[in-house]
PDB file of C-alpha atoms in Angstrom:
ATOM      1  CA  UNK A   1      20.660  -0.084  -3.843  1.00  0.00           C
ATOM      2  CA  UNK A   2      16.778   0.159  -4.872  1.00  0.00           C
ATOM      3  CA  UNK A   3      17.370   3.276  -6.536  1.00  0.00           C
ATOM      4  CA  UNK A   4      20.161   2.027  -8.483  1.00  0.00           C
ATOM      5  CA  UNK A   5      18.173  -0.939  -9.664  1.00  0.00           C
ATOM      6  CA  UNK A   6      15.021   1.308  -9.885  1.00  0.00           C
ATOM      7  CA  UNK A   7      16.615   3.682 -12.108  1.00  0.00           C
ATOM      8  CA  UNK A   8      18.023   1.344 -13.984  1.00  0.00           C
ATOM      9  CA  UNK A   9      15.491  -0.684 -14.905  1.00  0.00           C
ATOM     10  CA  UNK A  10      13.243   2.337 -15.528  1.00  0.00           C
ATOM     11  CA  UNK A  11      15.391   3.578 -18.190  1.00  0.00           C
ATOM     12  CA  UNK A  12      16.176  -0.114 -19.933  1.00  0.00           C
ATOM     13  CA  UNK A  13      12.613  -0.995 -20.113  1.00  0.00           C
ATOM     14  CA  UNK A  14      12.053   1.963 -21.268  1.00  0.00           C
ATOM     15  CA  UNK A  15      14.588   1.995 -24.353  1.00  0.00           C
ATOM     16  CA  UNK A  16      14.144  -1.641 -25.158  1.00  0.00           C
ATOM     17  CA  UNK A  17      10.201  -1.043 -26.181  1.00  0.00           C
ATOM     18  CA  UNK A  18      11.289   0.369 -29.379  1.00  0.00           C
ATOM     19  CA  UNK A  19      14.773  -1.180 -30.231  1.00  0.00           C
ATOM     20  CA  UNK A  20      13.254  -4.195 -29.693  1.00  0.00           C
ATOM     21  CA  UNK A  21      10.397  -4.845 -31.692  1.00  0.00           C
ATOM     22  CA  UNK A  22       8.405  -6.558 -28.425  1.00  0.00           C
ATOM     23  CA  UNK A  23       4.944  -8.113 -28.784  1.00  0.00           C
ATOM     24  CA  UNK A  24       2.228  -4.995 -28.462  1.00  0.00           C
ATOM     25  CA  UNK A  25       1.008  -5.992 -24.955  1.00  0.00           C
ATOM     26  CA  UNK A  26       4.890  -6.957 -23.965  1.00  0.00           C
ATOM     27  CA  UNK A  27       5.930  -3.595 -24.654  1.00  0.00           C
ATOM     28  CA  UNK A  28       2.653  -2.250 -23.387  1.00  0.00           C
ATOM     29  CA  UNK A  29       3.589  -3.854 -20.039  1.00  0.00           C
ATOM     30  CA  UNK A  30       7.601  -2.685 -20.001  1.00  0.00           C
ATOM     31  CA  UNK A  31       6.299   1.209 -19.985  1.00  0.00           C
ATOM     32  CA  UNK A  32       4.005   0.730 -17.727  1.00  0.00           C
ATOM     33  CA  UNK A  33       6.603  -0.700 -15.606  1.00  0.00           C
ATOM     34  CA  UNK A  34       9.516   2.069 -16.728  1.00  0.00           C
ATOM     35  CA  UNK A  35       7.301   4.411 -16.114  1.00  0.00           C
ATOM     36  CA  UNK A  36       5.038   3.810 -13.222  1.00  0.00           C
ATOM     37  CA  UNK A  37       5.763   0.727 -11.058  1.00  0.00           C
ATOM     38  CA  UNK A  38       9.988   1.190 -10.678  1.00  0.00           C
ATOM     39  CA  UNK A  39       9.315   4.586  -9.927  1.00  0.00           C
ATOM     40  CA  UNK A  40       7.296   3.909  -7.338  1.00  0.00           C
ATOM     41  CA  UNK A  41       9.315   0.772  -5.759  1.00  0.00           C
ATOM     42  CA  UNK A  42      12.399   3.050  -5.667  1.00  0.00           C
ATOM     43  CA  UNK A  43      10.118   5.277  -2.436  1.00  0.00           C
ATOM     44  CA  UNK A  44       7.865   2.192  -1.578  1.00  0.00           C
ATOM     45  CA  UNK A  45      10.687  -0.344  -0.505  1.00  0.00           C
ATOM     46  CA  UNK A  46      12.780   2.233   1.842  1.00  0.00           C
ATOM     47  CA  UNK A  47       9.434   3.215   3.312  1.00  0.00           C
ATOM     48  CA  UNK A  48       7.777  -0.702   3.611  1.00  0.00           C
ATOM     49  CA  UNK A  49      10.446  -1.988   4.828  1.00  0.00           C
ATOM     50  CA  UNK A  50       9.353  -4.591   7.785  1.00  0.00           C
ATOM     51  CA  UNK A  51      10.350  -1.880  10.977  1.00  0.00           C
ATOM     52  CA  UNK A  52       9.896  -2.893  14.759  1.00  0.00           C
ATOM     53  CA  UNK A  53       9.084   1.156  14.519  1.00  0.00           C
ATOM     54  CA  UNK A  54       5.686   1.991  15.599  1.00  0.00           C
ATOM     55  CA  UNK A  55       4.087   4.000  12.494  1.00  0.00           C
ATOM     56  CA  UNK A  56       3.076   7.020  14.157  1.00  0.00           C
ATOM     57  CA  UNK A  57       6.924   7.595  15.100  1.00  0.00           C
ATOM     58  CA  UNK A  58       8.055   6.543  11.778  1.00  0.00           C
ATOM     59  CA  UNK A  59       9.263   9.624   9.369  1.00  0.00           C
ATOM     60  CA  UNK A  60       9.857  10.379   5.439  1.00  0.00           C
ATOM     61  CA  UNK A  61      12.633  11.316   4.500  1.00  0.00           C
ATOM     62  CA  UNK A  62      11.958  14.402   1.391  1.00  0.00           C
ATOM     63  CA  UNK A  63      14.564  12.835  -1.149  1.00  0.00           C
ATOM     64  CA  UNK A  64      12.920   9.942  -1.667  1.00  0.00           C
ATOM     65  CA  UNK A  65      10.218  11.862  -3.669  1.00  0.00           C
ATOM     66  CA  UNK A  66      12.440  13.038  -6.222  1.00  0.00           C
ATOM     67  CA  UNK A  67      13.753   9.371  -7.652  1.00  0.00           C
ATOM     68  CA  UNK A  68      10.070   8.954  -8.341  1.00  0.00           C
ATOM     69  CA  UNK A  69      10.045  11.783 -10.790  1.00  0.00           C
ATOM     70  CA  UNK A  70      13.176  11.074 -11.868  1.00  0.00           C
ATOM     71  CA  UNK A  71      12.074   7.708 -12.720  1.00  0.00           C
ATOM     72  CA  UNK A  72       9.288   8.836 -14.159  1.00  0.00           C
ATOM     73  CA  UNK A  73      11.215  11.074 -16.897  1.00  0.00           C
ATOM     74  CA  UNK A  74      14.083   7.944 -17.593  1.00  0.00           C
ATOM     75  CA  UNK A  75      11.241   6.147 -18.660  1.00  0.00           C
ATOM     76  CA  UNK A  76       9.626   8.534 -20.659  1.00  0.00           C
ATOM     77  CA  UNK A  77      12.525  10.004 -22.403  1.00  0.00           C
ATOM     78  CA  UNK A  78      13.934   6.220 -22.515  1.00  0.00           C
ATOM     79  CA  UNK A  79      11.345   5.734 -24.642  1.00  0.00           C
ATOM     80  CA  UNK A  80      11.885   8.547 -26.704  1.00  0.00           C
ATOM     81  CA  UNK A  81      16.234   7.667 -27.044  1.00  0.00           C
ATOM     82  CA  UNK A  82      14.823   4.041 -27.623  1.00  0.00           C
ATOM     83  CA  UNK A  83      13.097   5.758 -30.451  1.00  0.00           C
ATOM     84  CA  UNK A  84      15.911   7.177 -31.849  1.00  0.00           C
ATOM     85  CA  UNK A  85      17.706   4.148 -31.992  1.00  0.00           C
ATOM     86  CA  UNK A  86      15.400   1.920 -33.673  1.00  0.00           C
ATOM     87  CA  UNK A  87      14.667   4.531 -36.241  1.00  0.00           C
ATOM     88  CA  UNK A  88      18.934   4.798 -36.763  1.00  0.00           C
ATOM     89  CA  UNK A  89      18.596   0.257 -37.033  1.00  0.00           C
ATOM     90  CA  UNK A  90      15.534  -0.255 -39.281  1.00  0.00           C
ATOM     91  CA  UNK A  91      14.088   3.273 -39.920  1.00  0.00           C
ATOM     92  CA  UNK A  92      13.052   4.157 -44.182  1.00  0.00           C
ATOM     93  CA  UNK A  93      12.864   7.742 -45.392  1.00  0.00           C
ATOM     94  CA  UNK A  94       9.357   7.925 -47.287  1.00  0.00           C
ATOM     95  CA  UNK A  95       6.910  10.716 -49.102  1.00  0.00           C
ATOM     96  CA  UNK A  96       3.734  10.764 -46.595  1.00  0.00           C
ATOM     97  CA  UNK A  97       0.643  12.148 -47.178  1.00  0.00           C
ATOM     98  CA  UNK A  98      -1.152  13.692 -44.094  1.00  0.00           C
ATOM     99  CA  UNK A  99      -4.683  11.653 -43.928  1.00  0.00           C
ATOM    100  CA  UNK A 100      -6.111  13.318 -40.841  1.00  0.00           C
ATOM    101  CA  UNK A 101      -5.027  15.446 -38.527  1.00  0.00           C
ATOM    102  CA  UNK A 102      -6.226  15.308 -34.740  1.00  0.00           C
ATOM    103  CA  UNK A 103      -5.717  18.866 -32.595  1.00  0.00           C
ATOM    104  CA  UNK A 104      -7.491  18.052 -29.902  1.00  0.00           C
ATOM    105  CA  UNK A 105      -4.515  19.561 -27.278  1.00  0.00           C
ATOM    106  CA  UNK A 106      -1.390  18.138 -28.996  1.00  0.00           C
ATOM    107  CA  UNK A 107      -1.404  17.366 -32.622  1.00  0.00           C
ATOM    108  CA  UNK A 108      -1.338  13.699 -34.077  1.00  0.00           C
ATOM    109  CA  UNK A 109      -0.960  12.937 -37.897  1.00  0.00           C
ATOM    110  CA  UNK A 110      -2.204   9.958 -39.069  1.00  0.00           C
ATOM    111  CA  UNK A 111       0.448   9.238 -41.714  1.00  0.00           C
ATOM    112  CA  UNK A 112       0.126   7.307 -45.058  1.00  0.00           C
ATOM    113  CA  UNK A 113       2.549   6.745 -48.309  1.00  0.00           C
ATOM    114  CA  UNK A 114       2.527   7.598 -50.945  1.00  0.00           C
ATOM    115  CA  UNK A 115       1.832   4.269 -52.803  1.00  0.00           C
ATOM    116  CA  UNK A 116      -1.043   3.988 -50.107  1.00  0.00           C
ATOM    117  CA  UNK A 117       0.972   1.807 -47.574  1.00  0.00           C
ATOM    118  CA  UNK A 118      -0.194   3.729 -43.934  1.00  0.00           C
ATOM    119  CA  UNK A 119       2.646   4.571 -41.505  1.00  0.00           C
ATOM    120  CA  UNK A 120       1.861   3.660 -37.796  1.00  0.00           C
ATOM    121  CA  UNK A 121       1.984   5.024 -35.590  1.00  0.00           C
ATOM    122  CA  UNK A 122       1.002   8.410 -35.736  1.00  0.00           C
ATOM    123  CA  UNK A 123       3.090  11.490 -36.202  1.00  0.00           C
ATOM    124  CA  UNK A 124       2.658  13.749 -32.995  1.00  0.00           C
ATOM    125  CA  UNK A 125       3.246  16.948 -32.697  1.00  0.00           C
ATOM    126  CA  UNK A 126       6.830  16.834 -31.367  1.00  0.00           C
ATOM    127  CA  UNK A 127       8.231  14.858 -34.295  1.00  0.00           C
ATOM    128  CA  UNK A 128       6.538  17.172 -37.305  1.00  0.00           C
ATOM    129  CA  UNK A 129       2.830  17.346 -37.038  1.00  0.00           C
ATOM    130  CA  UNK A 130       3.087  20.910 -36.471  1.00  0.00           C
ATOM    131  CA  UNK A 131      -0.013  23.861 -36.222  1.00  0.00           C
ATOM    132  CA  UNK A 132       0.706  24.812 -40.030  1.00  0.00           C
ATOM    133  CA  UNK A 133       0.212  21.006 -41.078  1.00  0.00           C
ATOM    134  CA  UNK A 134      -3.183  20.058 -42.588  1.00  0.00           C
ATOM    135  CA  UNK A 135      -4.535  16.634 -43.967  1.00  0.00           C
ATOM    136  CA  UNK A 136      -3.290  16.211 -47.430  1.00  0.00           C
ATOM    137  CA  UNK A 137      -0.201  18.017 -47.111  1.00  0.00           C
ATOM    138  CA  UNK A 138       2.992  15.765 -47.927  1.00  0.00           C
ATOM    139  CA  UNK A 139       5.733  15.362 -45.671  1.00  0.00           C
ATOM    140  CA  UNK A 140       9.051  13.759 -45.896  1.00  0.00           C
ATOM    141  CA  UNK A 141       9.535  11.429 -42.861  1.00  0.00           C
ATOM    142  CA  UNK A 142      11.811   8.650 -41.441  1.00  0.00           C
ATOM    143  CA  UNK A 143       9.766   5.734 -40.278  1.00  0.00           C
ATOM    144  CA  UNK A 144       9.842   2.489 -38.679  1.00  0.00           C
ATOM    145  CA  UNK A 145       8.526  -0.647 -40.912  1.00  0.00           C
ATOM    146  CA  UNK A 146       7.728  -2.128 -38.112  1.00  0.00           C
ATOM    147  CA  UNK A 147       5.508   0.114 -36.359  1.00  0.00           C
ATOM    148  CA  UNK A 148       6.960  -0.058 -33.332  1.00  0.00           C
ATOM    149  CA  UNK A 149       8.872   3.574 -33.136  1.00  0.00           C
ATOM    150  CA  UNK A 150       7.417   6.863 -33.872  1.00  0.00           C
ATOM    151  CA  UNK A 151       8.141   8.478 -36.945  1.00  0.00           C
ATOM    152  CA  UNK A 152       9.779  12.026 -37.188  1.00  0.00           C
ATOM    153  CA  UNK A 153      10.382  14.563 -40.319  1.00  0.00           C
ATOM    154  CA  UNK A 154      14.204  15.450 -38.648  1.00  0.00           C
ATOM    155  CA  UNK A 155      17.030  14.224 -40.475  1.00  0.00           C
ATOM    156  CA  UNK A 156      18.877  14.532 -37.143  1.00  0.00           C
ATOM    157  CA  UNK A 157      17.212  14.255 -33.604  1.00  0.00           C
ATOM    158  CA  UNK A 158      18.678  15.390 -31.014  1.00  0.00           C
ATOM    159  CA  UNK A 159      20.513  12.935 -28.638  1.00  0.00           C
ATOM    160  CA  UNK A 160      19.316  12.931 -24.397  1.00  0.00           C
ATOM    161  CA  UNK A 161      22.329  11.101 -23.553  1.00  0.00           C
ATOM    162  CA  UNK A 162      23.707  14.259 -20.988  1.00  0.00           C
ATOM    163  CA  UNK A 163      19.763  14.640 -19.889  1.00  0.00           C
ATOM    164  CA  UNK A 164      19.428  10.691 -19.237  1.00  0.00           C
ATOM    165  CA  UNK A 165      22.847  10.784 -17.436  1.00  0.00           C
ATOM    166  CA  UNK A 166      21.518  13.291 -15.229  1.00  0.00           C
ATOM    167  CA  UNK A 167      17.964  12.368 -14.256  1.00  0.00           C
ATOM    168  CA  UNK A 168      19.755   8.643 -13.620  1.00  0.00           C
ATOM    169  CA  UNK A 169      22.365  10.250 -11.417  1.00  0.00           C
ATOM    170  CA  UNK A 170      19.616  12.215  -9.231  1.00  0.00           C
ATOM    171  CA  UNK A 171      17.371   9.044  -8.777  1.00  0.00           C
ATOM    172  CA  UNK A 172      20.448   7.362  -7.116  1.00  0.00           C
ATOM    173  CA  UNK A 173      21.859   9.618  -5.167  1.00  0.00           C
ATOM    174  CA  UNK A 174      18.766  11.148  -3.930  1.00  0.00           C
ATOM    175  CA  UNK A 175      16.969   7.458  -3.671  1.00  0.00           C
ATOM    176  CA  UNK A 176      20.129   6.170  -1.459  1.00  0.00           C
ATOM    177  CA  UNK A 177      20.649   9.532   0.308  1.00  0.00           C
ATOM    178  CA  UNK A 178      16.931   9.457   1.429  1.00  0.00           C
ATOM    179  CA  UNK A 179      17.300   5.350   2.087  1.00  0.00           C
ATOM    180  CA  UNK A 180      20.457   6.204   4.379  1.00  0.00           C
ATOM    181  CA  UNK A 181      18.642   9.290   6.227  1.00  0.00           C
ATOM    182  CA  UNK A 182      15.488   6.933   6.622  1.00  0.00           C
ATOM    183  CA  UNK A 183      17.407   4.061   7.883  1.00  0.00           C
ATOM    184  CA  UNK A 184      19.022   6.399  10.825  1.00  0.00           C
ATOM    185  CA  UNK A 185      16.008   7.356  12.144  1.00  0.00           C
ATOM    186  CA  UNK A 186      14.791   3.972  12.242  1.00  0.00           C
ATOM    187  CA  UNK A 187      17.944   3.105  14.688  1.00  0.00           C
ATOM    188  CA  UNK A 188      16.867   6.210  16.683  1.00  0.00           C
ATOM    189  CA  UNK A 189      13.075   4.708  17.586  1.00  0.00           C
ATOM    190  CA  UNK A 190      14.236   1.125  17.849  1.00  0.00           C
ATOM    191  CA  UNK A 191      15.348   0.058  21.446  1.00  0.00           C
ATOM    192  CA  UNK A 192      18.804  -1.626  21.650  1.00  0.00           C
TER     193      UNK A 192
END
């Protein structure tokens, strides 16, 4: 049931961030959340359980380390479908100019209009700020007014749905799979 409402939350946190445009430090706090703290809970509450088990005879059960990385990519690419939804709501095609360019190990545009209006946030590498981009170029680029999703130079993204379906389907089954396996060994070490 933990992964369930692990992966679940995890992925709506996740997607809300951008379709709803939360307070900075509100949405700040959701990812963290999505991407770090339901994670987590979905191994952490099998395992810290309250047991009459002594801990040296207690054991962990392998599958509950994959809902953690599981949960870890619904929130990320949450995010990124989250995106893709507010920029389908409230998103503006507009000429950008390229003001700087960081390459430090992925790239990052830093975006304004034309009419000098900047575009946050920044362009990364993923959504158009390729290696042949340079500051001044101009680029054609769907963005969000209000700064809250990332901007992208595709017309058309491509949809996660199948990928999101997936990774959502191995945190449960392998979160209540490793809950169930954990569970019978706990019967096995406590005394009737």
């Amino acid at each position: 049931m933990c992964s369930l409402v692990c992966a679940g939350g995890s992925l709506g946190l996740a997607w809300l961030g951008p379709v709803v445009p939360l307070w900075s430090p509100v949405r700040g706090a959701a990812l963290l959340l999505a991407w770090l703290v339901l994670p987590l809970a979905s191994v952490l509450v099998p395992l810290l359980v309250l047991r009459r088990v002594p801990r040296r005879q207690r054991k962990v059960a392998w599958q509950l380390v994959i809902p953690v990385v599981a949960g870890v990519a619904l929130g990320v690419f949450g995010n990124g479908a989250g995106d893709q939804v507010a920029l389908a709501e409230r998103g503006e095609w507009a000429d950008a100019v390229v003001v700087r360019k960081d390459d430090v190990k992925t790239n990052h545009c830093e975006l304004r209009r034309v009419g000098g209006r900047a575009i946050s946030p920044s362009l990364s590498e993923g959504d158009g700020c390729s290696d042949w981009v340079e500051a001044g170029d101009k680029l054609r680029v769907r963005y969000d007014p209000a700064g809250v999703a990332g901007p992208t130079t595709d017309a058309e993204r491509s949809s996660n749905a199948g990928l999101l379906a997936v990774l959502f389907g191995l945190a449960v089954v392998m979160g209540t799979w490793g809950g169930v396996r954990q569970s019978r060994w706990d019967k096995e070490y406590v005394p009737a």
